[in-house]
Amino acid sequence: MSLALPTTVNQSAVKPISNACYDNNQVNSQGIFLGDQPLKFALPLFLLEISIIFLATSAAHFILRRVGQCRFTSQMLVSMIGIFLGPSVLGHSVKFRRAIFPERGNYILETVSLVSLILFLFSTGIKTDLSLVRKPGRRAVAIGVAGSVLPLALSLAIFYSLRSTFPDDLRRSNLIFDLSVRLSLSSFPVIADALGELRLLNSELGRIAMSAALITDICSWFMWTAFIAVGLVAKANSPTTAAEIVVSFLAFTLFVVAVCKPAAAWIVKKQTPAGELLGEGYFVGFVMLALLSALVTELIGFKYMLGPFMLGLVLPGGMPLGVTMTERMDSFFTAIFLPIYIVLAGYRADFAELNDVKGWSMVELVVALCFVGKLVGSAAVALYYEMPVQDAFCVGLMLNFKGVVEIAFISNWGNAQRVTVDHYTILIISMLVITAVSTPLVKLVYNPTARFLVHKRRTIEHAKPHSELRLLACLHNEDHVAPVLDLLEASAPSRDLPVSLAVLHLTELSGRSASYLRPHKQPRRRPGSSNSHNHSHQQHHQAPSASDRIVNAFRYFEQQQAAPGAVAVHPFVCAAPFATMHHDVCALALNRKARLVLLPFHKHSDGARETARNAFQAVNRAVLRFAPCSVAVLVDRALPAGGAATCARTNSLLQRAAVYFLGGPDDREALALAARMAAGGAVSLTVVRFRLRLRCAAGEDADADADAEDEAAVEGFRERHAGSERVVYTERMVEDGEGTAGVMRGMSEKFDLVVVGRGGREDESGLTSGLSEWSECPELGVVGDMLASTDFGGKLSILVVQQQERLRSEHHHHTNGPQEEEVKNVLIHGPR
């Protein structure tokens, strides 16, 4: 952060990328066959340079990914390519430098790289969620402040106490002060990008780090703007000039807030259909507006970086503006043009200039003090808030991530000739080392799923009879509402069999940097909107979102229950990348003390064709692996009711249910769930127990413990429902897996719903032998996959149940309580 303008120019200042005069008419070449030398012309030279950079960075990404480095780290390490191409290695050859990277050809390259940085900052501003600043939580604020104040105080204290030992150029300039301030702060876009690549964006520590970084980053931009204004005013020749500078900036700010923001909101709400991206014209208009904002702030002396970031901050993120910018611009500029900027930053470094060991070692000392100070300050506050030592250490590392923003500031210092070549070189290398060390360390040390280990059974089988059934229903879209409502209707909740239902609407994070998991809030109605005219007028201007419609359907189901308190609905909304969406599902299940997580199957049929969403399947598999309770996957084979969430209480389509019991913990959980449904009296239940004929005849007892538990579960079920006309128990003897499939095929047409255990965690049993060879969806298990296949036929729905797998051992017991309490704090109050 450049906080003051230098009074002197360093003798060995960093050389500009381009500083030459050439014939600007030499753009296109006539080709080598007509005697031209293409590399003497601007366009062929630019294409060659950009091709070299693109191929080199792609190769670096490929190699680094193979050794476990994420894209964020490899993107930073590509500056090593610039160092390799620069005077430190290949650029040391005059012939290479004049042929491939001559100064006359770098004007275009540098201009393109700066444009990419401008659009990167604009996109970053759009995706920044300022709502995190409104209620960040005490802990996030404390971590952010301590992680900024301690390194700043430590580095400045060392500098001023040992000032006499520093070289003259460092004592005369403000580099140490500016460097201490910049490295003491955390860059929100850098940390968001890194956490996204590490798949920690919606983890517990990720949200804490994001909130802390956003607070310090917003403060740093305000400070940077204020110091630039003070520096410009101090250099003004007259009070009139000073007033013009201040008024110009205030006018620009007013234009952005009072004109650009309302215009963007009007375009998003009035001119863009719901669920669609921005039109081409509007997209181009916003890109041009970003470039103009950079031009304006550069003209009035406030640097080109400020304008696009300010503009992006005030524009509405998410859908459609943020998503449009992400899909149409981010990939192109991030993959091609932004690496040019990073490579050019490394190109200016020169190891041959590292002669003044005392000078650059003092700069390195400040860098090290800032790194250690931020690590210790953040970790100390995290420990004060009773975070585990390992997690506190990881938070400190996350806040130390360095990226393109830090490279941009160092490059700007080089452009302003505020740093010598040796200082510039050691700073670039330091940023690379910090990134190369901290990112893999976080990946190695922090396991975000460890908090989902619990020491108590959270299953339906082990629940007390007639206790409240705590469910978590996850839905990706409105098509998933009707099957869940049908299942709830079939369960017949009552005052004796109450249900606490947490509804979680899962959406993919797009157009935003920060994920969220929060309770759903009903949209506020304007005063006096109770009458139908005002209500319809309001609906015309602000149609309910998909989350609103989903929640309304479950609220209506709750209100229509005959017994008050039979069903309690608690709606939540979540936006996260699909790769880490299971973190939020498991966290909410942990917080709500759920005994069952209900997931929709990733395939959907409309009666004519079947569509599959692989992202949904990946979420289901991850939840099955890490859930702190039992999990059920609901396969709906009934025809859809119209594709939208309906508030009408439909007559349940699930009136005849069956349990196919083969044995094992999952089947016992399926039996317990079906027994709970049968207790409500709304469905007739048939339990079919499959036995292997040869094993029974021989009297074999392969697993006495498992068989004893199965026998106890079945006998308990039969005793509880003895004499019930709506419950039937039967047994079928089969020879092998083919016999099992034949019996199920013949019986399934009699039922609307079949509940089965997932199984498949142990060796294949004789009851399912040969069936796993045709399995397409392992998350359903062998039997569930067979029943859900299109070849099996039928319109029945299938509920595949997996009993809680993960249980914390006794030596982990002492860490479970604080982790669970932390999840509660995050859900209710946001990250602290």
mmCIF file of C-alpha atoms in Angstrom, residues 240-423:
data_model
loop_
_atom_site.group_PDB
_atom_site.id
_atom_site.type_symbol
_atom_site.label_atom_id
_atom_site.label_comp_id
_atom_site.label_asym_id
_atom_site.label_seq_id
_atom_site.Cartn_x
_atom_site.Cartn_y
_atom_site.Cartn_z
ATOM 1 C CA THR A 240 -7.916 25.668 -5.291
ATOM 2 C CA THR A 241 -6.067 22.685 -6.725
ATOM 3 C CA ALA A 242 -6.443 20.810 -3.441
ATOM 4 C CA ALA A 243 -10.166 21.522 -3.420
ATOM 5 C CA GLU A 244 -10.471 20.324 -7.018
ATOM 6 C CA ILE A 245 -8.798 17.035 -6.106
ATOM 7 C CA VAL A 246 -11.128 16.400 -3.181
ATOM 8 C CA VAL A 247 -14.255 17.502 -5.039
ATOM 9 C CA SER A 248 -13.362 15.343 -8.050
ATOM 10 C CA PHE A 249 -13.080 12.229 -5.923
ATOM 11 C CA LEU A 250 -16.277 12.987 -4.030
ATOM 12 C CA ALA A 251 -18.086 13.572 -7.325
ATOM 13 C CA PHE A 252 -16.861 10.230 -8.658
ATOM 14 C CA THR A 253 -17.989 8.491 -5.462
ATOM 15 C CA LEU A 254 -21.386 10.175 -5.658
ATOM 16 C CA PHE A 255 -21.780 9.151 -9.292
ATOM 17 C CA VAL A 256 -20.984 5.524 -8.482
ATOM 18 C CA VAL A 257 -23.380 5.374 -5.509
ATOM 19 C CA ALA A 258 -26.226 7.595 -6.724
ATOM 20 C CA VAL A 259 -26.239 6.756 -10.438
ATOM 21 C CA CYS A 260 -24.463 3.474 -11.179
ATOM 22 C CA LYS A 261 -25.933 1.496 -8.282
ATOM 23 C CA PRO A 262 -29.626 2.370 -8.948
ATOM 24 C CA ALA A 263 -29.136 1.892 -12.691
ATOM 25 C CA ALA A 264 -27.630 -1.551 -12.149
ATOM 26 C CA ALA A 265 -30.461 -2.498 -9.780
ATOM 27 C CA TRP A 266 -33.011 -1.389 -12.400
ATOM 28 C CA ILE A 267 -31.305 -3.468 -15.101
ATOM 29 C CA VAL A 268 -31.134 -6.529 -12.851
ATOM 30 C CA LYS A 269 -34.740 -6.358 -11.608
ATOM 31 C CA LYS A 270 -36.631 -4.884 -14.580
ATOM 32 C CA GLN A 271 -34.684 -5.707 -17.707
ATOM 33 C CA THR A 272 -33.363 -9.191 -16.972
ATOM 34 C CA PRO A 273 -35.755 -12.173 -16.775
ATOM 35 C CA ALA A 274 -35.493 -14.206 -13.598
ATOM 36 C CA GLY A 275 -32.848 -16.906 -13.748
ATOM 37 C CA GLU A 276 -31.207 -15.576 -16.918
ATOM 38 C CA LEU A 277 -27.855 -13.900 -17.495
ATOM 39 C CA LEU A 278 -27.451 -10.270 -18.484
ATOM 40 C CA GLY A 279 -28.011 -9.374 -22.094
ATOM 41 C CA GLU A 280 -24.953 -8.892 -24.275
ATOM 42 C CA GLY A 281 -25.439 -5.142 -24.449
ATOM 43 C CA TYR A 282 -25.679 -4.711 -20.702
ATOM 44 C CA PHE A 283 -22.642 -6.943 -20.160
ATOM 45 C CA VAL A 284 -20.527 -4.861 -22.540
ATOM 46 C CA GLY A 285 -21.853 -1.705 -20.895
ATOM 47 C CA PHE A 286 -20.724 -2.813 -17.434
ATOM 48 C CA VAL A 287 -17.275 -3.784 -18.744
ATOM 49 C CA MET A 288 -16.904 -0.370 -20.384
ATOM 50 C CA LEU A 289 -18.081 1.279 -17.171
ATOM 51 C CA ALA A 290 -15.344 -0.560 -15.278
ATOM 52 C CA LEU A 291 -12.702 0.649 -17.723
ATOM 53 C CA LEU A 292 -14.039 4.210 -17.552
ATOM 54 C CA SER A 293 -13.942 4.132 -13.749
ATOM 55 C CA ALA A 294 -10.266 3.157 -13.920
ATOM 56 C CA LEU A 295 -9.659 6.008 -16.367
ATOM 57 C CA VAL A 296 -11.395 8.558 -14.150
ATOM 58 C CA THR A 297 -9.536 7.622 -10.967
ATOM 59 C CA GLU A 298 -6.251 7.592 -12.880
ATOM 60 C CA LEU A 299 -6.988 11.070 -14.296
ATOM 61 C CA ILE A 300 -7.714 12.581 -10.896
ATOM 62 C CA GLY A 301 -4.601 10.956 -9.387
ATOM 63 C CA PHE A 302 -6.173 8.155 -7.320
ATOM 64 C CA LYS A 303 -4.675 5.229 -9.295
ATOM 65 C CA TYR A 304 -6.462 2.981 -11.753
ATOM 66 C CA MET A 305 -6.959 0.180 -9.194
ATOM 67 C CA LEU A 306 -9.398 2.121 -7.016
ATOM 68 C CA GLY A 307 -12.150 2.942 -9.516
ATOM 69 C CA PRO A 308 -13.135 -0.538 -10.734
ATOM 70 C CA PHE A 309 -12.992 -2.010 -7.240
ATOM 71 C CA MET A 310 -15.231 0.750 -5.825
ATOM 72 C CA LEU A 311 -17.655 0.315 -8.709
ATOM 73 C CA GLY A 312 -17.785 -3.450 -8.223
ATOM 74 C CA LEU A 313 -18.456 -3.083 -4.492
ATOM 75 C CA VAL A 314 -21.630 -1.041 -4.954
ATOM 76 C CA LEU A 315 -23.089 -3.124 -7.808
ATOM 77 C CA PRO A 316 -25.407 -6.030 -6.929
ATOM 78 C CA GLY A 317 -23.580 -9.357 -6.840
ATOM 79 C CA GLY A 318 -24.947 -12.830 -7.309
ATOM 80 C CA MET A 319 -27.496 -13.523 -10.035
ATOM 81 C CA PRO A 320 -27.475 -12.172 -12.709
ATOM 82 C CA LEU A 321 -24.637 -9.607 -12.692
ATOM 83 C CA GLY A 322 -22.086 -11.515 -10.656
ATOM 84 C CA VAL A 323 -22.837 -14.793 -12.427
ATOM 85 C CA THR A 324 -22.580 -13.139 -15.852
ATOM 86 C CA MET A 325 -19.194 -11.635 -15.024
ATOM 87 C CA THR A 326 -17.958 -14.945 -13.664
ATOM 88 C CA GLU A 327 -19.077 -17.044 -16.624
ATOM 89 C CA ARG A 328 -18.198 -14.650 -19.440
ATOM 90 C CA MET A 329 -15.095 -12.937 -18.143
ATOM 91 C CA ASP A 330 -13.353 -14.670 -15.259
ATOM 92 C CA SER A 331 -12.206 -17.817 -17.018
ATOM 93 C CA PHE A 332 -10.800 -15.965 -20.026
ATOM 94 C CA PHE A 333 -8.915 -13.317 -18.101
ATOM 95 C CA THR A 334 -7.870 -15.583 -15.226
ATOM 96 C CA ALA A 335 -6.512 -18.276 -17.534
ATOM 97 C CA ILE A 336 -4.797 -16.094 -20.133
ATOM 98 C CA PHE A 337 -4.351 -12.419 -19.374
ATOM 99 C CA LEU A 338 -3.953 -12.264 -15.597
ATOM 100 C CA PRO A 339 -0.972 -14.654 -15.701
ATOM 101 C CA ILE A 340 0.663 -12.154 -18.081
ATOM 102 C CA TYR A 341 0.551 -9.564 -15.314
ATOM 103 C CA ILE A 342 2.083 -11.984 -12.803
ATOM 104 C CA VAL A 343 4.762 -13.121 -15.262
ATOM 105 C CA LEU A 344 5.704 -9.508 -16.067
ATOM 106 C CA ALA A 345 5.996 -8.813 -12.341
ATOM 107 C CA GLY A 346 8.509 -11.639 -12.064
ATOM 108 C CA TYR A 347 10.236 -10.561 -15.290
ATOM 109 C CA ARG A 348 11.509 -7.387 -13.617
ATOM 110 C CA ALA A 349 13.233 -9.262 -10.790
ATOM 111 C CA ASP A 350 16.997 -9.747 -11.125
ATOM 112 C CA PHE A 351 18.982 -12.040 -8.840
ATOM 113 C CA ALA A 352 22.192 -10.511 -10.078
ATOM 114 C CA GLU A 353 21.309 -7.311 -8.225
ATOM 115 C CA LEU A 354 21.164 -9.020 -4.815
ATOM 116 C CA ASN A 355 24.578 -7.665 -3.871
ATOM 117 C CA ASP A 356 23.599 -5.499 -0.922
ATOM 118 C CA VAL A 357 22.967 -8.303 1.544
ATOM 119 C CA LYS A 358 22.364 -5.929 4.423
ATOM 120 C CA GLY A 359 19.751 -3.955 2.487
ATOM 121 C CA TRP A 360 17.611 -6.806 1.241
ATOM 122 C CA SER A 361 18.022 -8.788 4.459
ATOM 123 C CA MET A 362 16.446 -5.881 6.366
ATOM 124 C CA VAL A 363 13.495 -5.949 3.980
ATOM 125 C CA GLU A 364 13.243 -9.701 4.460
ATOM 126 C CA LEU A 365 13.329 -9.188 8.223
ATOM 127 C CA VAL A 366 10.259 -6.951 7.994
ATOM 128 C CA VAL A 367 8.478 -9.538 5.820
ATOM 129 C CA ALA A 368 9.263 -12.290 8.312
ATOM 130 C CA LEU A 369 8.112 -10.180 11.272
ATOM 131 C CA CYS A 370 4.814 -9.416 9.547
ATOM 132 C CA PHE A 371 4.265 -13.098 8.746
ATOM 133 C CA VAL A 372 5.056 -14.292 12.260
ATOM 134 C CA GLY A 373 3.196 -11.393 13.892
ATOM 135 C CA LYS A 374 0.019 -12.089 11.900
ATOM 136 C CA LEU A 375 0.280 -15.807 12.603
ATOM 137 C CA VAL A 376 0.807 -15.317 16.342
ATOM 138 C CA GLY A 377 -1.742 -12.506 16.708
ATOM 139 C CA SER A 378 -4.523 -14.374 14.909
ATOM 140 C CA ALA A 379 -3.776 -17.679 16.627
ATOM 141 C CA ALA A 380 -3.598 -16.087 20.089
ATOM 142 C CA VAL A 381 -7.071 -14.578 19.773
ATOM 143 C CA ALA A 382 -8.425 -17.826 18.329
ATOM 144 C CA LEU A 383 -7.019 -19.692 21.343
ATOM 145 C CA TYR A 384 -8.615 -17.110 23.634
ATOM 146 C CA TYR A 385 -11.965 -18.049 22.074
ATOM 147 C CA GLU A 386 -11.225 -21.715 22.914
ATOM 148 C CA MET A 387 -10.410 -22.901 19.434
ATOM 149 C CA PRO A 388 -8.146 -25.955 19.203
ATOM 150 C CA VAL A 389 -4.453 -25.181 18.736
ATOM 151 C CA GLN A 390 -4.409 -26.809 15.312
ATOM 152 C CA ASP A 391 -7.358 -24.741 14.088
ATOM 153 C CA ALA A 392 -5.914 -21.519 15.545
ATOM 154 C CA PHE A 393 -2.671 -22.163 13.683
ATOM 155 C CA CYS A 394 -4.581 -22.731 10.436
ATOM 156 C CA VAL A 395 -6.541 -19.474 10.800
ATOM 157 C CA GLY A 396 -3.243 -17.611 11.122
ATOM 158 C CA LEU A 397 -1.924 -19.314 7.999
ATOM 159 C CA MET A 398 -5.093 -18.519 6.044
ATOM 160 C CA LEU A 399 -4.826 -14.826 6.860
ATOM 161 C CA ASN A 400 -1.204 -14.903 5.632
ATOM 162 C CA PHE A 401 -2.139 -15.996 2.103
ATOM 163 C CA LYS A 402 -0.554 -13.712 -0.507
ATOM 164 C CA GLY A 403 -1.637 -13.349 -4.112
ATOM 165 C CA VAL A 404 -2.149 -11.085 -7.067
ATOM 166 C CA VAL A 405 -3.167 -8.080 -4.939
ATOM 167 C CA GLU A 406 0.165 -8.067 -3.094
ATOM 168 C CA ILE A 407 1.991 -8.559 -6.405
ATOM 169 C CA ALA A 408 0.080 -5.568 -7.790
ATOM 170 C CA PHE A 409 1.154 -3.304 -4.929
ATOM 171 C CA ILE A 410 4.786 -4.373 -5.219
ATOM 172 C CA SER A 411 4.641 -3.846 -8.980
ATOM 173 C CA ASN A 412 3.190 -0.365 -8.459
ATOM 174 C CA TRP A 413 6.055 0.466 -6.114
ATOM 175 C CA GLY A 414 8.390 -0.628 -8.878
ATOM 176 C CA ASN A 415 6.586 1.531 -11.456
ATOM 177 C CA ALA A 416 6.866 4.526 -9.128
ATOM 178 C CA GLN A 417 10.588 3.738 -8.638
ATOM 179 C CA ARG A 418 10.054 3.513 -4.924
ATOM 180 C CA VAL A 419 12.030 0.272 -4.530
ATOM 181 C CA THR A 420 15.446 -0.773 -5.761
ATOM 182 C CA VAL A 421 15.903 -3.870 -7.894
ATOM 183 C CA ASP A 422 17.220 -5.940 -4.988
ATOM 184 C CA HIS A 423 14.317 -4.919 -2.733
#
